[in-house]
Tab-separated table of C-alpha atoms in Angstrom:
chain	number	residue	atom	x	y	z
M	1	MET	CA	-5.430	133.821	17.024
M	2	MET	CA	-2.463	130.203	17.071
M	3	PRO	CA	0.158	132.379	15.373
M	4	LEU	CA	0.136	135.156	17.162
M	5	ARG	CA	-0.273	133.294	20.214
M	6	ASN	CA	2.576	131.615	19.090
M	7	TYR	CA	4.750	134.419	18.560
M	8	HIS	CA	3.714	136.127	22.110
M	9	LEU	CA	4.819	132.683	23.727
M	10	SER	CA	8.366	133.202	22.319
M	11	ASP	CA	8.732	136.866	22.795
M	12	LEU	CA	8.199	135.617	26.287
M	13	SER	CA	10.767	132.775	25.921
M	14	LEU	CA	13.496	134.773	24.380
M	15	ARG	CA	12.507	137.814	27.434
M	16	ALA	CA	12.980	135.207	29.881
M	17	SER	CA	16.176	133.342	28.288
M	18	VAL	CA	17.827	136.924	28.106
M	19	ARG	CA	16.773	137.734	31.325
M	20	SER	CA	18.327	134.727	32.689
M	21	GLY	CA	21.851	134.943	30.801
M	22	MET	CA	21.923	139.122	32.012
M	23	GLU	CA	21.787	137.942	35.283
M	24	ALA	CA	24.219	134.984	35.120
M	25	LEU	CA	26.476	137.076	33.396
M	26	TRP	CA	26.175	139.650	36.204
M	27	LEU	CA	26.680	136.869	38.786
M	28	CYS	CA	29.682	136.217	37.426
M	29	TYR	CA	31.121	139.856	37.542
M	30	SER	CA	29.427	140.844	41.301
M	31	SER	CA	31.187	137.079	42.553
M	32	PRO	CA	33.897	137.250	45.146
M	33	THR	CA	35.036	134.701	43.904
M	34	PRO	CA	34.349	132.253	40.321
M	35	LYS	CA	32.241	128.853	40.948
M	36	GLY	CA	33.452	127.424	38.144
M	37	ALA	CA	35.804	127.489	34.732
M	38	SER	CA	32.572	128.813	33.003
M	39	HIS	CA	32.867	131.802	35.337
M	40	LEU	CA	35.948	132.612	35.314
M	41	LEU	CA	36.095	132.681	31.608
M	42	ALA	CA	33.446	134.891	31.373
M	43	LEU	CA	34.973	136.968	34.445
M	44	LEU	CA	37.628	137.317	32.358
M	45	VAL	CA	35.409	138.158	28.892
M	46	LEU	CA	33.382	140.635	31.160
M	47	CYS	CA	36.846	142.798	32.307
M	48	LEU	CA	38.459	143.086	29.331
M	49	SER	CA	35.554	143.876	27.395
M	50	LEU	CA	34.850	147.018	30.085
M	51	ALA	CA	38.652	147.553	30.128
M	52	ALA	CA	38.595	148.274	25.757
M	53	VAL	CA	35.381	149.974	26.056
M	54	THR	CA	36.246	152.233	28.322
M	55	ALA	CA	39.736	152.487	27.105
M	56	SER	CA	38.471	153.163	23.483
M	57	LEU	CA	36.444	156.292	25.088
M	58	LEU	CA	39.228	157.928	26.651
M	59	SER	CA	41.305	157.884	23.734
M	60	HIS	CA	38.431	159.790	22.171
M	61	TRP	CA	38.776	161.996	25.074
M	62	LEU	CA	42.056	162.595	25.151
M	63	ILE	CA	43.299	162.680	21.441
M	64	ASP	CA	39.497	164.570	20.230
M	65	LEU	CA	38.784	166.925	23.510
M	66	LEU	CA	41.811	167.593	25.690
M	67	LYS	CA	44.362	168.037	21.745
M	68	TYR	CA	47.159	165.399	23.091
M	69	ASP	CA	49.480	164.239	20.989
M	70	ILE	CA	49.010	160.675	19.245
M	71	GLN	CA	51.042	158.792	20.674
M	72	THR	CA	51.159	160.390	24.433
M	73	ALA	CA	47.406	159.593	24.539
M	74	LEU	CA	48.057	155.508	23.090
M	75	VAL	CA	50.053	155.374	26.094
M	76	ALA	CA	48.444	156.964	28.825
M	77	VAL	CA	45.010	154.782	27.056
M	78	GLY	CA	47.475	151.344	26.960
M	79	ILE	CA	48.385	151.791	30.844
M	80	TYR	CA	44.692	152.453	31.982
M	81	ALA	CA	43.250	149.224	29.859
M	82	THR	CA	45.481	147.343	31.457
M	83	ALA	CA	45.326	149.001	34.739
M	84	VAL	CA	41.980	148.286	34.858
M	85	PHE	CA	41.502	145.195	33.552
M	86	ILE	CA	44.194	143.991	36.304
M	87	LEU	CA	42.357	145.558	39.183
M	88	SER	CA	38.664	144.510	38.231
M	89	PHE	CA	40.024	140.936	37.436
M	90	LEU	CA	42.002	140.633	40.823
M	91	ILE	CA	39.731	142.995	43.203
M	92	HIS	CA	36.592	142.250	44.145
M	93	PRO	CA	36.088	145.509	45.779
M	94	PHE	CA	37.955	147.223	42.952
M	95	ARG	CA	35.248	146.180	40.926
M	96	CYS	CA	32.596	146.839	42.888
M	97	ALA	CA	33.653	150.539	43.095
M	98	PHE	CA	34.527	150.887	39.460
M	99	THR	CA	31.468	149.538	38.947
M	100	LEU	CA	29.432	152.318	40.960
M	101	ILE	CA	30.973	154.937	39.348
M	102	PHE	CA	28.252	154.882	36.302
M	103	PRO	CA	24.892	155.399	38.563
M	104	THR	CA	27.128	158.051	40.817
M	105	LEU	CA	27.074	160.024	37.238
M	106	PHE	CA	23.536	160.586	37.841
M	107	THR	CA	23.997	160.992	41.674
M	108	ARG	CA	23.834	164.835	43.650
M	109	GLN	CA	27.769	164.347	42.794
M	110	GLY	CA	27.451	163.988	39.355
M	111	ARG	CA	25.176	167.394	39.287
M	112	LYS	CA	28.281	168.976	40.750
M	113	LEU	CA	30.146	167.745	38.336
M	114	LEU	CA	28.000	169.146	35.803
M	115	LEU	CA	27.354	172.488	36.836
M	116	SER	CA	31.651	172.960	37.251
M	117	THR	CA	32.062	171.618	33.964
M	118	SER	CA	29.587	174.570	32.956
M	119	VAL	CA	31.585	176.892	35.118
M	120	MET	CA	34.557	175.896	33.818
M	121	ILE	CA	33.546	176.486	29.847
M	122	VAL	CA	31.625	179.903	30.655
M	123	VAL	CA	35.318	180.687	32.506
M	124	LEU	CA	37.627	179.066	29.937
M	125	TYR	CA	35.448	180.870	26.729
M	126	VAL	CA	32.116	182.892	26.826
M	127	LEU	CA	34.308	185.022	28.977
M	128	PRO	CA	37.542	185.633	26.813
M	129	ASN	CA	35.164	185.462	23.974
M	130	MET	CA	33.571	188.712	25.565
M	131	ALA	CA	37.268	190.373	26.600
M	132	ALA	CA	38.747	189.179	22.912
M	133	ASN	CA	35.267	191.520	22.001
M	134	ILE	CA	35.974	194.401	23.865
M	135	ALA	CA	40.132	194.619	22.971
M	136	THR	CA	38.561	194.335	19.325
M	137	LEU	CA	36.132	197.670	19.976
M	138	THR	CA	39.327	199.412	21.452
M	139	HIS	CA	41.507	198.663	19.433
M	140	VAL	CA	39.161	200.066	16.538
M	141	VAL	CA	38.451	203.192	18.308
M	142	LYS	CA	42.417	203.775	19.087
M	143	CYS	CA	43.112	202.328	15.390
M	144	ALA	CA	40.532	205.130	14.105
M	145	SER	CA	41.995	207.884	16.803
M	146	GLU	CA	45.662	207.441	15.313
M	147	LYS	CA	44.422	207.110	11.456
M	148	LEU	CA	42.861	210.655	11.885
M	149	SER	CA	46.238	211.974	13.458
M	150	GLN	CA	47.533	210.603	10.516
M	151	SER	CA	45.273	212.722	8.482
M	152	LEU	CA	45.919	215.367	10.763
M	153	LEU	CA	49.668	215.065	9.909
M	154	SER	CA	49.099	214.342	6.235
M	155	SER	CA	47.440	218.193	6.229
M	156	SER	CA	51.010	219.333	7.036
M	157	GLU	CA	51.019	219.129	2.946
M	158	LEU	CA	48.703	222.000	3.097
M	159	ILE	CA	51.592	224.191	5.294
M	160	ASN	CA	54.411	222.984	2.598
M	161	THR	CA	52.326	224.814	-0.001
M	162	VAL	CA	51.577	227.817	2.287
M	163	LYS	CA	55.482	227.773	2.336
M	164	ASP	CA	56.075	227.940	-0.966
M	165	ASN	CA	53.016	229.982	-1.905
M	166	ILE	CA	55.172	232.558	0.710
M	167	VAL	CA	58.766	231.987	-0.781
M	168	GLY	CA	57.843	232.349	-4.260
M	169	SER	CA	55.271	235.801	-3.502
M	170	ALA	CA	58.284	236.723	-1.946
M	171	GLU	CA	60.500	236.362	-4.498
M	172	GLU	CA	58.562	238.620	-6.972
M	173	THR	CA	58.598	241.544	-4.220
M	174	VAL	CA	61.506	241.057	-1.574
M	175	ASP	CA	65.064	241.796	-1.811
M	176	GLY	CA	67.360	238.186	-1.223
M	177	SER	CA	68.158	238.144	1.922
M	178	LEU	CA	64.640	237.658	3.011
M	179	VAL	CA	64.019	235.372	0.786
M	180	GLN	CA	67.518	233.640	1.837
M	181	THR	CA	65.902	233.074	5.121
M	182	LEU	CA	62.196	232.069	3.975
M	183	HIS	CA	64.035	229.217	1.802
M	184	ASP	CA	65.979	227.523	5.209
M	185	PHE	CA	62.643	228.093	6.974
M	186	ASP	CA	60.892	225.537	4.345
M	187	HIS	CA	64.055	223.799	4.421
M	188	THR	CA	64.290	222.818	8.386
M	189	THR	CA	60.475	222.860	8.777
M	190	HIS	CA	59.826	220.056	6.192
M	191	ILE	CA	57.655	216.750	7.283
M	192	ASN	CA	58.399	213.517	5.931
M	193	VAL	CA	54.708	212.339	5.909
M	194	SER	CA	55.740	208.903	4.142
M	195	GLU	CA	57.773	208.193	7.059
M	196	VAL	CA	56.279	208.925	9.891
M	197	LYS	CA	53.013	206.875	8.272
M	198	GLY	CA	55.650	204.069	8.035
M	199	ARG	CA	56.712	204.376	11.226
M	200	LEU	CA	52.980	203.972	12.231
M	201	HIS	CA	52.160	201.055	10.072
M	202	VAL	CA	55.543	199.102	12.392
M	203	LEU	CA	54.192	199.868	15.079
M	204	SER	CA	51.068	198.670	14.722
M	205	LEU	CA	52.358	195.332	12.778
M	206	ARG	CA	54.444	195.064	16.513
M	207	VAL	CA	50.962	195.492	18.754
M	208	GLN	CA	49.176	193.200	16.405
M	209	GLU	CA	51.924	190.432	17.265
M	210	ASP	CA	51.912	190.929	20.977
M	211	PHE	CA	48.034	190.329	20.585
M	212	SER	CA	48.564	187.315	18.603
M	213	GLU	CA	51.066	185.878	21.378
M	214	VAL	CA	49.007	186.649	24.338
M	215	LYS	CA	45.321	185.264	21.942
M	216	SER	CA	47.652	182.357	21.865
M	217	GLN	CA	48.496	182.307	25.560
M	218	VAL	CA	45.701	182.043	26.535
M	219	GLN	CA	44.428	179.491	24.372
M	220	ASP	CA	47.402	177.225	25.746
M	221	LEU	CA	45.807	178.284	29.265
M	222	LYS	CA	42.406	176.697	28.456
M	223	LEU	CA	43.827	173.813	27.286
M	224	LEU	CA	45.304	173.434	30.390
M	225	PHE	CA	43.056	173.443	32.520
M	226	SER	CA	40.941	171.971	30.961
M	227	ARG	CA	43.142	168.934	31.474
M	228	ILE	CA	43.281	169.286	35.387
M	229	PHE	CA	39.824	169.551	35.548
M	230	ALA	CA	39.359	166.683	33.438
M	231	ALA	CA	41.833	164.880	35.541
M	232	VAL	CA	39.936	166.300	38.414
M	233	PHE	CA	36.594	165.115	37.256
M	234	VAL	CA	37.855	161.264	36.775
M	235	LEU	CA	39.507	161.640	40.751
M	236	TYR	CA	36.337	162.948	42.449
M	237	LEU	CA	34.277	159.747	40.693
M	238	PHE	CA	36.189	157.206	41.944
M	239	SER	CA	37.356	158.642	45.014
M	240	GLU	CA	32.930	159.239	45.478
M	241	SER	CA	32.398	155.655	44.707
M	242	VAL	CA	35.208	154.419	46.860
M	243	MET	CA	33.735	156.433	50.061
M	244	TYR	CA	29.834	155.099	49.468
M	245	LEU	CA	31.424	151.390	49.126
M	246	ARG	CA	33.320	152.164	52.543
M	247	SER	CA	29.885	153.966	54.307
M	248	TYR	CA	27.794	150.742	52.952
M	249	LEU	CA	30.380	148.435	54.258
M	250	THR	CA	31.342	149.400	57.571
M	251	SER	CA	27.932	150.881	58.441
M	252	VAL	CA	24.546	149.248	58.438
M	253	ARG	CA	23.334	152.615	59.182
M	254	PHE	CA	24.347	154.170	56.272
M	255	ASP	CA	21.481	154.711	53.095
M	256	ASN	CA	19.896	151.415	54.693
M	257	THR	CA	15.923	153.535	54.275
M	258	TYR	CA	14.672	151.616	51.278
M	259	ILE	CA	11.872	149.000	51.233
M	260	THR	CA	13.531	146.430	49.330
M	261	GLY	CA	12.120	142.666	48.323
M	262	GLY	CA	14.483	140.978	50.543
M	263	LEU	CA	13.785	143.163	53.315
M	264	ARG	CA	9.381	141.822	52.280
M	265	ARG	CA	10.451	138.674	52.546
M	266	LYS	CA	12.560	138.336	55.574
M	267	GLY	CA	9.993	140.090	57.375
M	268	ALA	CA	7.395	137.616	55.595
M	269	GLU	CA	9.418	134.560	57.254
M	270	LYS	CA	9.118	136.717	61.011
M	271	GLY	CA	4.981	137.607	60.473
M	272	ILE	CA	5.975	140.924	59.929
M	273	VAL	CA	4.434	142.663	56.820
M	274	VAL	CA	6.512	145.633	56.098
M	275	LYS	CA	5.640	149.134	54.917
M	276	ALA	CA	7.567	152.053	53.778
M	277	LYS	CA	6.341	154.280	57.092
M	278	ASP	CA	7.976	151.503	59.485
M	279	VAL	CA	11.411	153.299	58.254
M	280	LYS	CA	12.343	156.646	58.756
M	281	ASN	CA	12.261	158.253	55.448
M	282	GLY	CA	11.205	154.940	54.103
M	283	VAL	CA	11.360	154.138	49.864
M	284	ASN	CA	9.692	151.651	48.111
M	285	SER	CA	12.161	150.848	45.922
M	286	THR	CA	10.549	147.482	44.614
M	287	SER	CA	8.528	150.311	42.063
M	288	PHE	CA	9.424	152.841	39.771
M	289	ARG	CA	6.964	155.312	41.485
M	290	ILE	CA	8.928	158.307	42.826
M	291	THR	CA	7.601	159.158	46.490
M	292	LYS	CA	6.388	162.870	47.120
M	293	LYS	CA	9.452	163.403	49.758
M	294	GLU	CA	11.802	162.206	46.697
M	295	LEU	CA	9.752	165.187	45.001
M	296	VAL	CA	10.557	167.971	47.086
M	297	LYS	CA	13.866	167.219	47.666
M	298	CYS	CA	14.221	167.672	43.792
M	299	LEU	CA	13.082	171.330	43.885
M	300	ALA	CA	16.101	172.749	45.910
M	301	PRO	CA	18.573	171.410	42.983
M	302	ALA	CA	15.756	172.778	40.453
M	303	ILE	CA	16.541	176.546	41.892
M	304	VAL	CA	20.464	176.012	42.087
M	305	ILE	CA	20.412	174.641	38.625
M	306	THR	CA	18.237	177.342	37.495
M	307	LEU	CA	20.559	180.432	38.964
M	308	TYR	CA	23.754	179.147	37.152
M	309	LEU	CA	21.471	178.725	33.735
M	310	LEU	CA	20.175	182.391	34.728
M	311	MET	CA	24.218	183.494	35.180
M	312	THR	CA	24.837	182.017	32.159
M	313	ILE	CA	22.179	182.842	29.823
M	314	PHE	CA	23.169	186.961	31.038
M	315	LEU	CA	26.794	186.732	30.166
M	316	ILE	CA	26.207	184.722	26.453
M	317	VAL	CA	23.465	187.226	25.878
M	318	LEU	CA	25.960	189.747	26.983
M	319	ASP	CA	28.820	188.348	24.672
M	320	HIS	CA	26.661	188.179	21.911
M	321	PHE	CA	25.512	192.024	22.086
M	322	LEU	CA	29.043	192.783	22.432
M	323	TYR	CA	30.019	190.893	18.990
M	324	TYR	CA	26.797	192.521	17.685
M	325	LEU	CA	28.269	196.053	18.531
M	326	VAL	CA	31.695	195.329	17.499
M	327	LYS	CA	30.913	194.184	14.063
M	328	THR	CA	28.218	197.014	13.492
M	329	GLY	CA	29.619	199.544	16.083
M	330	GLY	CA	33.547	199.039	14.399
M	331	LEU	CA	32.653	200.142	11.112
M	332	TRP	CA	30.811	203.117	12.366
M	333	ILE	CA	33.256	204.049	14.143
M	334	SER	CA	36.481	203.733	11.650
M	335	ASN	CA	33.297	205.413	8.953
M	336	MET	CA	34.081	208.792	10.728
M	337	PRO	CA	32.570	211.184	8.389
M	338	SER	CA	35.226	213.769	6.553
M	339	THR	CA	36.112	217.157	7.795
M	340	ASN	CA	36.918	220.754	6.067
M	341	ILE	CA	39.807	222.688	8.006
M	342	SER	CA	40.419	225.946	6.867
M	343	ILE	CA	43.722	227.879	7.475
M	344	SER	CA	44.049	231.422	7.341
M	345	VAL	CA	47.512	232.600	6.535
M	346	ASP	CA	48.360	236.589	7.325
M	347	PHE	CA	52.615	236.926	6.678
M	348	LYS	CA	53.783	240.472	6.865
M	349	VAL	CA	57.066	241.801	6.754
M	350	GLY	CA	58.399	244.832	7.595
M	351	THR	CA	61.533	247.181	8.635
M	352	GLU	CA	61.984	250.392	10.560
M	353	MET	CA	63.768	253.373	9.181
M	354	ALA	CA	67.157	254.059	11.742
M	355	ILE	CA	66.790	257.524	11.563
M	356	CYS	CA	63.186	257.133	13.025
M	357	ARG	CA	64.461	256.097	16.006
M	358	PHE	CA	66.468	259.378	16.545
M	359	PHE	CA	62.997	260.877	16.913
M	360	SER	CA	61.055	258.222	18.846
M	361	SER	CA	58.674	257.895	16.001
M	362	ASP	CA	57.209	254.826	14.345
M	363	CYS	CA	58.799	254.211	10.660
M	364	LEU	CA	57.594	250.973	9.690
M	365	ILE	CA	57.822	250.714	6.053
M	366	GLU	CA	56.087	247.108	4.896
M	367	LEU	CA	58.572	245.286	2.675
M	368	PHE	CA	55.931	242.193	2.192
M	369	ASN	CA	52.149	241.354	2.865
M	370	PHE	CA	51.245	237.560	2.264
M	371	ASN	CA	47.444	236.830	2.914
M	372	ARG	CA	45.512	233.928	1.939
M	373	THR	CA	42.434	231.207	3.156
M	374	TYR	CA	43.648	227.430	2.573
M	375	THR	CA	41.117	225.263	2.846
M	376	ALA	CA	41.684	220.985	3.365
M	377	LEU	CA	40.105	217.712	3.883
M	378	ILE	CA	40.794	215.396	6.896
M	379	HIS	CA	39.405	211.669	6.342
M	380	SER	CA	39.807	208.058	7.887
M	381	ASP	CA	39.523	205.220	5.777
M	382	PRO	CA	38.062	202.685	6.919
M	383	ASN	CA	39.286	199.854	5.552
M	384	VAL	CA	42.247	200.430	7.043
M	385	CYS	CA	40.758	199.825	10.680
M	386	GLU	CA	39.190	196.538	10.174
M	387	ALA	CA	37.108	194.986	13.318
M	388	GLN	CA	37.733	191.073	13.183
M	389	SER	CA	34.559	190.638	15.479
M	390	SER	CA	35.012	187.292	17.911
M	391	LYS	CA	31.910	185.338	17.582
M	392	LEU	CA	31.157	182.342	20.189
M	393	ASN	CA	31.337	179.094	18.897
M	394	PRO	CA	28.267	177.504	18.498
M	395	SER	CA	29.464	173.896	19.739
M	396	VAL	CA	30.350	175.999	23.177
M	397	VAL	CA	26.389	177.236	23.575
M	398	ALA	CA	25.173	173.418	22.202
M	399	ALA	CA	27.628	172.525	25.333
M	400	LEU	CA	25.962	174.178	27.782
M	401	VAL	CA	22.630	173.803	26.502
M	402	PHE	CA	23.437	169.811	26.857
M	403	LEU	CA	24.295	170.227	30.180
M	404	TYR	CA	21.770	172.434	31.616
M	405	VAL	CA	19.016	169.655	30.069
M	406	PHE	CA	20.895	167.018	31.413
M	407	SER	CA	21.166	168.413	34.297
M	408	TYR	CA	17.417	168.779	34.885
M	409	THR	CA	16.972	165.470	33.467
M	410	LEU	CA	18.812	163.804	36.582
M	411	LEU	CA	16.625	164.675	39.144
M	412	PRO	CA	14.449	162.850	38.666
M	413	LEU	CA	16.640	160.197	37.701
M	414	GLU	CA	18.240	160.892	40.698
M	415	VAL	CA	16.423	158.919	42.608
M	416	TYR	CA	16.742	155.563	39.895
M	417	ALA	CA	20.718	156.276	40.551
M	418	GLN	CA	20.169	156.042	43.874
M	419	ARG	CA	17.968	152.785	43.954
M	420	LEU	CA	20.631	151.278	41.657
M	421	ARG	CA	24.090	152.706	43.692
M	422	ARG	CA	22.287	150.139	46.132
M	423	LYS	CA	21.519	147.484	44.714
M	424	VAL	CA	24.493	147.081	42.745
M	425	ALA	CA	26.699	147.474	46.316
M	426	ALA	CA	24.009	145.192	47.466
M	427	SER	CA	24.664	142.220	44.645
M	428	PHE	CA	28.695	142.634	45.395
M	429	PHE	CA	28.470	142.262	49.075
M	430	GLN	CA	25.428	140.304	49.490
M	431	GLN	CA	26.257	139.020	52.980
M	432	GLN	CA	27.107	142.722	54.346
M	433	GLU	CA	23.447	143.138	52.430
M	434	GLU	CA	21.590	140.743	54.728
M	435	ARG	CA	22.978	141.989	58.373
M	436	ARG	CA	21.933	145.544	56.559
M	437	VAL	CA	18.303	143.688	56.150
M	438	GLU	CA	18.591	141.901	59.467
M	439	PHE	CA	18.866	145.254	61.536
M	440	LEU	CA	15.958	146.664	59.726
M	441	ILE	CA	14.188	144.294	60.586
M	442	ASN	CA	15.248	144.351	64.562
M	443	LYS	CA	14.271	148.102	64.398
M	444	ILE	CA	11.000	147.684	62.430
M	445	GLN	CA	9.947	144.761	65.179
M	446	ALA	CA	11.172	147.083	68.429
M	447	LYS	CA	8.975	149.750	66.603
M	448	GLN	CA	5.599	147.539	66.088
M	449	LYS	CA	6.100	146.038	69.733
M	450	GLU	CA	6.568	149.768	71.292
M	451	ARG	CA	3.695	150.245	69.753
M	452	GLN	CA	1.511	147.453	70.930
M	453	ASN	CA	2.924	148.227	74.004
M	454	GLU	CA	1.338	151.610	74.082
M	455	ALA	CA	-2.278	150.207	73.053
M	456	PHE	CA	-2.460	147.737	75.699
M	457	PHE	CA	-1.451	150.506	78.652
M	458	ILE	CA	-3.947	152.753	77.083
M	459	GLU	CA	-6.645	149.927	76.604
M	460	PRO	CA	-7.067	149.068	80.115
M	461	LYS	CA	-7.877	152.861	81.556
M	462	HIS	CA	-10.467	153.102	79.041
M	463	GLN	CA	-12.155	149.927	80.079
M	464	ASP	CA	-12.217	151.286	84.012
M	465	LYS	CA	-13.648	154.052	83.075
M	466	ILE	CA	-16.272	152.335	81.334
M	467	SER	CA	-17.347	149.853	84.176
M	468	GLY	CA	-16.816	152.752	86.752
M	469	THR	CA	-19.743	154.886	85.013
M	470	ILE	CA	-21.835	151.215	85.051
M	471	ASP	CA	-21.244	151.075	88.657
M	472	LYS	CA	-22.995	154.507	89.128
M	473	LEU	CA	-25.643	153.841	86.973
């Protein structure tokens, strides 16, 4: 038992020493002015560490996610790290506002940013992917139609064969003038099918180049919007922190509903037992319990997040359906079944005797009669119209899942984040916190006096009624 007891005592002493060390560091960080050389050195190290950690995260964000070149990203990170270090080390309110950014991420503002990021990802990645699949499907239909037209155009070789047969038959049966006329007809109506195919191929290549250029422009537009949103994201978080700190310092009523340990101690000094019901919408922040009011407040944001989630799921499912349609239906469209066509040729050549005109009679003499049926096969090549379906990047789906799960997680965490934000501001500005506690104490005292007065006025009336009843008896 002794070794276990000694281990337990050492563990408790270690925790106490770590806690006291953390409290000492936080005191150095949150104090308006250092209280000595050791405090100044600790503040210097803390501000330098804060600037270094956030600068490394910023460099990863700029280079890997926002695709900035390394030189530009390093310059921006250097300026950021220098500015954050100098401002946080010299300016106490800036250090507080910068620290408030982290709990602000887990409040309502952070949830709005998460939902905005989800919508931006849907607009910049899911919708363009759907448009690309629709464009691919349209291209396959157009290509199949063009290839069918080319196949019909290729059937003009059958027409040339028909003409050759007509000319050959005419050479055997009629005189040379008609044969020469048919030769001229064959020469002027000949179609160079290979040249037409070449021109159509060049035209399709130009269309593909234009499509690739538009796709590149869309990618550049995505990157531009991502960079703009990143800048707005950072500025919004910092501005929300500054506005919270400004409201905290200028109004003793702002966000002053928490029953803190300092408020209870102040009330005990004045002989007052402070309870959560003594303050309107009062919350006991000395425990980790979440009140029913705080849980009810989470229902409306949960419904909003669910609506966004359903919209996102619908668009992702629709995109997957289009992808599947292009992948399976594109090959079916391009691989159209072969079709047989038949051409019946009935070619007759006749002459009329000049003497018959005087007698107004029909003396048509048939010189050449060609009657034959030809068949041809029209088919499409499935390898020509390739359907390159655009599949949504799995990382996009993973990012959306993470954002929505994090948004739901923020609902209960928002309660603790609001408490933490209040405690951070209180630790940086202790005099303002004392004024806010004094305001709540005076308010609670006024309410308690009002209740006592109401009880005092009710009690004599009740006694008068009882004494009157006794006199009658």
